[in-house]
Structure formats: C-alpha cells, structure tokens
PDB file of C-alpha atoms in Angstrom:
ATOM      1  CA  MET A   1       9.319 -23.594  10.504  1.00 87.00           C
ATOM      2  CA  SER A   2      11.995 -21.132  11.575  1.00 89.00           C
ATOM      3  CA  PHE A   3      15.348 -20.262  10.067  1.00 91.00           C
ATOM      4  CA  ASN A   4      17.798 -17.366   9.945  1.00 88.00           C
ATOM      5  CA  ILE A   5      19.376 -15.529   7.063  1.00 89.00           C
ATOM      6  CA  GLY A   6      22.040 -13.252   8.420  1.00 88.00           C
ATOM      7  CA  LYS A   7      20.592 -11.392  11.416  1.00 88.00           C
ATOM      8  CA  THR A   8      16.999 -11.821  10.225  1.00 90.00           C
ATOM      9  CA  SER A   9      14.901 -14.668  11.558  1.00 93.00           C
ATOM     10  CA  PHE A  10      12.101 -16.053   9.425  1.00 94.00           C
ATOM     11  CA  PHE A  11       9.036 -17.866  10.701  1.00 95.00           C
ATOM     12  CA  ILE A  12       6.559 -19.610   8.411  1.00 94.00           C
ATOM     13  CA  SER A  13       3.495 -20.909  10.217  1.00 94.00           C
ATOM     14  CA  PRO A  14       2.467 -24.440   9.244  1.00 93.00           C
ATOM     15  CA  LEU A  15      -1.065 -23.244   8.496  1.00 94.00           C
ATOM     16  CA  PHE A  16       0.310 -20.590   6.114  1.00 93.00           C
ATOM     17  CA  ALA A  17       2.382 -23.200   4.263  1.00 92.00           C
ATOM     18  CA  LEU A  18      -0.616 -25.546   4.126  1.00 94.00           C
ATOM     19  CA  LEU A  19      -2.952 -22.867   2.754  1.00 92.00           C
ATOM     20  CA  ILE A  20      -0.481 -21.758   0.092  1.00 91.00           C
ATOM     21  CA  SER A  21       0.107 -25.376  -0.913  1.00 91.00           C
ATOM     22  CA  ILE A  22      -3.624 -26.099  -1.177  1.00 93.00           C
ATOM     23  CA  ILE A  23      -4.249 -22.949  -3.199  1.00 91.00           C
ATOM     24  CA  LEU A  24      -1.452 -23.802  -5.630  1.00 88.00           C
ATOM     25  CA  LEU A  25      -2.647 -27.415  -5.954  1.00 91.00           C
ATOM     26  CA  VAL A  26      -6.297 -26.471  -6.509  1.00 93.00           C
ATOM     27  CA  ASP A  27      -5.508 -23.662  -8.956  1.00 90.00           C
ATOM     28  CA  THR A  28      -5.333 -25.467 -12.289  1.00 88.00           C
ATOM     29  CA  THR A  29      -4.993 -22.202 -14.239  1.00 88.00           C
ATOM     30  CA  GLY A  30      -1.787 -21.001 -12.574  1.00 84.00           C
ATOM     31  CA  ILE A  31      -3.266 -17.526 -12.059  1.00 89.00           C
ATOM     32  CA  MET A  32      -2.692 -17.554  -8.279  1.00 91.00           C
ATOM     33  CA  LEU A  33       1.038 -17.678  -8.894  1.00 92.00           C
ATOM     34  CA  PHE A  34       0.790 -14.155 -10.349  1.00 94.00           C
ATOM     35  CA  GLY A  35      -0.976 -12.984  -7.189  1.00 92.00           C
ATOM     36  CA  PHE A  36       1.689 -14.524  -4.972  1.00 92.00           C
ATOM     37  CA  THR A  37       4.428 -12.980  -7.117  1.00 94.00           C
ATOM     38  CA  SER A  38       2.795  -9.558  -6.833  1.00 95.00           C
ATOM     39  CA  ALA A  39       2.483  -9.977  -3.054  1.00 93.00           C
ATOM     40  CA  PHE A  40       6.172 -10.950  -2.862  1.00 94.00           C
ATOM     41  CA  PHE A  41       7.208  -7.787  -4.725  1.00 96.00           C
ATOM     42  CA  HIS A  42       4.848  -5.730  -2.550  1.00 96.00           C
ATOM     43  CA  GLU A  43       6.545  -6.909   0.643  1.00 93.00           C
ATOM     44  CA  LEU A  44       9.968  -6.577  -0.977  1.00 94.00           C
ATOM     45  CA  GLY A  45       9.124  -2.912  -1.645  1.00 96.00           C
ATOM     46  CA  HIS A  46       8.490  -2.402   2.081  1.00 94.00           C
ATOM     47  CA  ILE A  47      11.683  -4.240   3.046  1.00 93.00           C
ATOM     48  CA  ILE A  48      13.899  -2.308   0.613  1.00 94.00           C
ATOM     49  CA  CYS A  49      12.484   0.973   1.910  1.00 94.00           C
ATOM     50  CA  MET A  50      13.075  -0.106   5.527  1.00 92.00           C
ATOM     51  CA  VAL A  51      16.695  -0.971   4.798  1.00 91.00           C
ATOM     52  CA  CYS A  52      17.215   2.298   2.879  1.00 92.00           C
ATOM     53  CA  ARG A  53      15.773   4.204   5.865  1.00 89.00           C
ATOM     54  CA  GLY A  54      18.366   2.580   8.162  1.00 88.00           C
ATOM     55  CA  LYS A  55      16.164  -0.017   9.831  1.00 90.00           C
ATOM     56  CA  THR A  56      17.309  -3.524  10.696  1.00 89.00           C
ATOM     57  CA  ILE A  57      14.949  -6.354   9.767  1.00 91.00           C
ATOM     58  CA  ASP A  58      14.817  -8.520  12.895  1.00 92.00           C
ATOM     59  CA  LYS A  59      12.034 -10.959  12.018  1.00 94.00           C
ATOM     60  CA  ILE A  60       9.701 -11.795   9.157  1.00 93.00           C
ATOM     61  CA  ALA A  61       6.730 -13.960  10.100  1.00 93.00           C
ATOM     62  CA  LEU A  62       4.344 -15.430   7.523  1.00 93.00           C
ATOM     63  CA  SER A  63       0.925 -16.465   8.824  1.00 90.00           C
ATOM     64  CA  PRO A  64      -2.573 -16.842   7.334  1.00 88.00           C
ATOM     65  CA  CYS A  65      -3.467 -13.479   8.902  1.00 82.00           C
ATOM     66  CA  GLY A  66      -0.693 -11.632   7.097  1.00 83.00           C
ATOM     67  CA  ILE A  67       3.000 -10.887   7.013  1.00 87.00           C
ATOM     68  CA  LEU A  68       4.631  -9.285  10.041  1.00 89.00           C
ATOM     69  CA  ILE A  69       7.975  -7.551   9.666  1.00 89.00           C
ATOM     70  CA  ASP A  70       9.674  -6.612  12.953  1.00 90.00           C
ATOM     71  CA  THR A  71      12.334  -3.952  12.687  1.00 88.00           C
ATOM     72  CA  SER A  72      14.655  -2.010  14.914  1.00 86.00           C
ATOM     73  CA  GLY A  73      16.175   1.360  14.304  1.00 78.00           C
ATOM     74  CA  ILE A  74      15.086   4.967  14.334  1.00 77.00           C
ATOM     75  CA  SER A  75      11.437   5.473  13.476  1.00 79.00           C
ATOM     76  CA  THR A  76      10.110   8.816  12.312  1.00 82.00           C
ATOM     77  CA  TYR A  77       6.788   9.914  10.843  1.00 82.00           C
ATOM     78  CA  LYS A  78       8.411  10.431   7.463  1.00 86.00           C
ATOM     79  CA  SER A  79      10.118   7.043   7.590  1.00 88.00           C
ATOM     80  CA  ASP A  80       6.915   5.227   8.605  1.00 89.00           C
ATOM     81  CA  LEU A  81       4.996   7.033   5.855  1.00 91.00           C
ATOM     82  CA  LEU A  82       7.551   6.073   3.201  1.00 93.00           C
ATOM     83  CA  VAL A  83       7.669   2.446   4.335  1.00 92.00           C
ATOM     84  CA  ALA A  84       3.859   2.216   4.235  1.00 93.00           C
ATOM     85  CA  LEU A  85       3.761   3.734   0.743  1.00 95.00           C
ATOM     86  CA  CYS A  86       6.566   1.678  -0.792  1.00 95.00           C
ATOM     87  CA  GLY A  87       4.607  -1.604  -0.957  1.00 95.00           C
ATOM     88  CA  PRO A  88       1.654  -0.212  -2.920  1.00 96.00           C
ATOM     89  CA  LEU A  89       3.925   2.008  -5.016  1.00 97.00           C
ATOM     90  CA  THR A  90       5.979  -1.042  -5.963  1.00 97.00           C
ATOM     91  CA  ASN A  91       2.799  -2.707  -7.228  1.00 97.00           C
ATOM     92  CA  LEU A  92       1.802   0.463  -9.088  1.00 97.00           C
ATOM     93  CA  LEU A  93       5.236   0.648 -10.733  1.00 97.00           C
ATOM     94  CA  LEU A  94       5.055  -3.027 -11.748  1.00 97.00           C
ATOM     95  CA  PHE A  95       1.554  -2.427 -13.108  1.00 97.00           C
ATOM     96  CA  VAL A  96       2.733   0.501 -15.262  1.00 97.00           C
ATOM     97  CA  ILE A  97       5.755  -1.427 -16.549  1.00 96.00           C
ATOM     98  CA  SER A  98       3.755  -4.585 -17.275  1.00 95.00           C
ATOM     99  CA  ALA A  99       0.958  -2.555 -18.932  1.00 94.00           C
ATOM    100  CA  PHE A 100       3.531  -0.935 -21.211  1.00 95.00           C
ATOM    101  CA  VAL A 101       5.057  -4.304 -22.090  1.00 94.00           C
ATOM    102  CA  LEU A 102       1.531  -5.715 -22.510  1.00 92.00           C
ATOM    103  CA  SER A 103       0.817  -3.076 -25.153  1.00 90.00           C
ATOM    104  CA  ILE A 104       3.715  -4.513 -27.179  1.00 91.00           C
ATOM    105  CA  TYR A 105       3.530  -8.224 -26.359  1.00 90.00           C
ATOM    106  CA  LYS A 106      -0.061  -9.230 -25.845  1.00 89.00           C
ATOM    107  CA  THR A 107       0.128 -12.347 -23.666  1.00 91.00           C
ATOM    108  CA  ASN A 108      -2.205 -13.691 -21.013  1.00 90.00           C
ATOM    109  CA  SER A 109       0.680 -13.997 -18.550  1.00 89.00           C
ATOM    110  CA  LEU A 110       1.437 -10.284 -18.758  1.00 92.00           C
ATOM    111  CA  LEU A 111      -2.253  -9.474 -18.481  1.00 93.00           C
ATOM    112  CA  TYR A 112      -2.565 -11.554 -15.279  1.00 94.00           C
ATOM    113  CA  PHE A 113       0.595 -10.034 -13.804  1.00 95.00           C
ATOM    114  CA  CYS A 114      -0.634  -6.550 -14.702  1.00 95.00           C
ATOM    115  CA  ALA A 115      -4.069  -7.183 -13.151  1.00 95.00           C
ATOM    116  CA  ALA A 116      -2.625  -8.761  -9.993  1.00 95.00           C
ATOM    117  CA  ASN A 117      -0.362  -5.776  -9.350  1.00 97.00           C
ATOM    118  CA  PHE A 118      -3.091  -3.219  -9.993  1.00 97.00           C
ATOM    119  CA  GLY A 119      -5.546  -5.122  -7.805  1.00 96.00           C
ATOM    120  CA  LEU A 120      -3.024  -5.412  -4.982  1.00 95.00           C
ATOM    121  CA  PHE A 121      -2.241  -1.700  -5.262  1.00 97.00           C
ATOM    122  CA  LEU A 122      -5.931  -0.739  -5.056  1.00 96.00           C
ATOM    123  CA  PHE A 123      -6.634  -3.123  -2.200  1.00 95.00           C
ATOM    124  CA  ASN A 124      -3.677  -2.022  -0.073  1.00 95.00           C
ATOM    125  CA  ILE A 125      -4.376   1.707  -0.281  1.00 95.00           C
ATOM    126  CA  LEU A 126      -7.777   1.237   1.365  1.00 94.00           C
ATOM    127  CA  PRO A 127      -7.957   3.074   4.723  1.00 93.00           C
ATOM    128  CA  VAL A 128      -8.715  -0.066   6.739  1.00 93.00           C
ATOM    129  CA  PHE A 129      -6.789  -1.437   9.723  1.00 89.00           C
ATOM    130  CA  GLY A 130      -4.171  -3.954   8.655  1.00 87.00           C
ATOM    131  CA  LEU A 131      -3.668  -2.395   5.227  1.00 91.00           C
ATOM    132  CA  ASP A 132      -1.062   0.115   4.084  1.00 93.00           C
ATOM    133  CA  GLY A 133      -3.638   2.850   3.482  1.00 93.00           C
ATOM    134  CA  MET A 134      -4.393   3.027   7.200  1.00 93.00           C
ATOM    135  CA  ASP A 135      -0.672   2.984   8.022  1.00 92.00           C
ATOM    136  CA  VAL A 136      -0.258   6.043   5.776  1.00 93.00           C
ATOM    137  CA  ILE A 137      -3.131   7.857   7.503  1.00 92.00           C
ATOM    138  CA  LYS A 138      -1.800   6.864  10.935  1.00 92.00           C
ATOM    139  CA  ALA A 139       1.697   8.164  10.127  1.00 90.00           C
ATOM    140  CA  MET A 140       0.262  11.485   8.930  1.00 90.00           C
ATOM    141  CA  LEU A 141      -2.005  11.867  11.984  1.00 90.00           C
ATOM    142  CA  LEU A 142       0.702  10.975  14.522  1.00 87.00           C
ATOM    143  CA  LYS A 143       2.708  13.985  13.423  1.00 86.00           C
ATOM    144  CA  ASN A 144       0.116  16.355  14.914  1.00 87.00           C
ATOM    145  CA  HIS A 145      -1.958  14.247  17.328  1.00 88.00           C
ATOM    146  CA  SER A 146      -1.403  11.960  20.302  1.00 89.00           C
ATOM    147  CA  TYR A 147      -1.305   8.201  19.834  1.00 89.00           C
ATOM    148  CA  THR A 148      -4.654   7.781  21.624  1.00 92.00           C
ATOM    149  CA  LYS A 149      -6.404  10.412  19.496  1.00 92.00           C
ATOM    150  CA  THR A 150      -4.834   8.971  16.325  1.00 91.00           C
ATOM    151  CA  GLN A 151      -6.094   5.474  17.204  1.00 92.00           C
ATOM    152  CA  LYS A 152      -9.636   6.822  17.749  1.00 93.00           C
ATOM    153  CA  ILE A 153      -9.603   8.703  14.440  1.00 92.00           C
ATOM    154  CA  CYS A 154      -8.251   5.646  12.607  1.00 92.00           C
ATOM    155  CA  LYS A 155     -10.944   3.404  14.110  1.00 92.00           C
ATOM    156  CA  ILE A 156     -13.645   5.806  12.931  1.00 93.00           C
ATOM    157  CA  ILE A 157     -12.164   6.037   9.436  1.00 92.00           C
ATOM    158  CA  SER A 158     -11.785   2.251   9.168  1.00 92.00           C
ATOM    159  CA  PHE A 159     -15.327   1.629  10.461  1.00 92.00           C
ATOM    160  CA  CYS A 160     -16.855   4.211   8.105  1.00 91.00           C
ATOM    161  CA  PHE A 161     -14.954   2.874   5.121  1.00 87.00           C
ATOM    162  CA  LEU A 162     -16.001  -0.716   5.792  1.00 83.00           C
TER     163      LEU A 162
END
C-alpha cells in the first residue's frame, strides 16, 4: 500500500501489515500495543531530528525487516550522529518520564510503557548492523577514516558483539 502525505511517500508492505495484524490479534493482554507505541515514538524521534537538521523526508517504507527512511539534504557526520542518537534518546526520555509518573500512579499500563521504552532504548544502542548503535559508531568513524575502512571496522565490531 502506498500513499503520499505532502512530499513524503509512504509504503507499507502487505507482509508488514499482516504481521502487525496477527500480533495484535493473538496478543490477548494488549502488551504489544505498548511496544508498537514505543517503536512509533522512537522513529518519530529520528524524523523530528532529521527535519530539524534540514533534511527532507522523501520516503518512509515499513517492512518486516525494519523501517527505512529515505532523506535528501545535506549530510554531515554531526547530523548523522544526532539522527542516529535521537531515536534511542527519545525512548530514554519517555522511560524517565514514565518512570517518574509510575512512582506516583502505580498502574500496569505505565509499567508496560516504561519497560517497553527502556527495552527499546537498550536494544537499539547495541553496536550491531541495522541498529542505531552501529550507526553512531559508523558516524564517529567516518569522520577520521575512509568508508571502506569504516565498513571493515564496523563488521568486526558487529561480529564480535554478536
């Protein structure tokens, strides 16, 4: 399914929509909704940072393998580093806020939201290809090394970490 909002085109793969639907139907507890909400805010953190850094969001594609955001505009090491950090930092901020509110209003919903954001933060800062942690390392390495050398170093780091 494809559609446009302004100058941004969106693509949602049928398999992605099917998997999300099945997960939500099978989940009788409703806990997965907190995970999806946390993931939405995570990606929103990246998008807001991209827009603030002067990038244009050309395409957002949702697939079972992940979310791809195509942009155009000036790309710098600092900009790429900030964009990579903003997703996990959004989850960390939501975790801190929800933990504070949880200390006042002890509800299971807040606990699940708090846990989902903290878990997503921890997972995404791992230095593994496809995650924000590796994008941070790559942005820092590209400042002083060639693309080829950076790719080799990142492969070694990702392999060792896994």
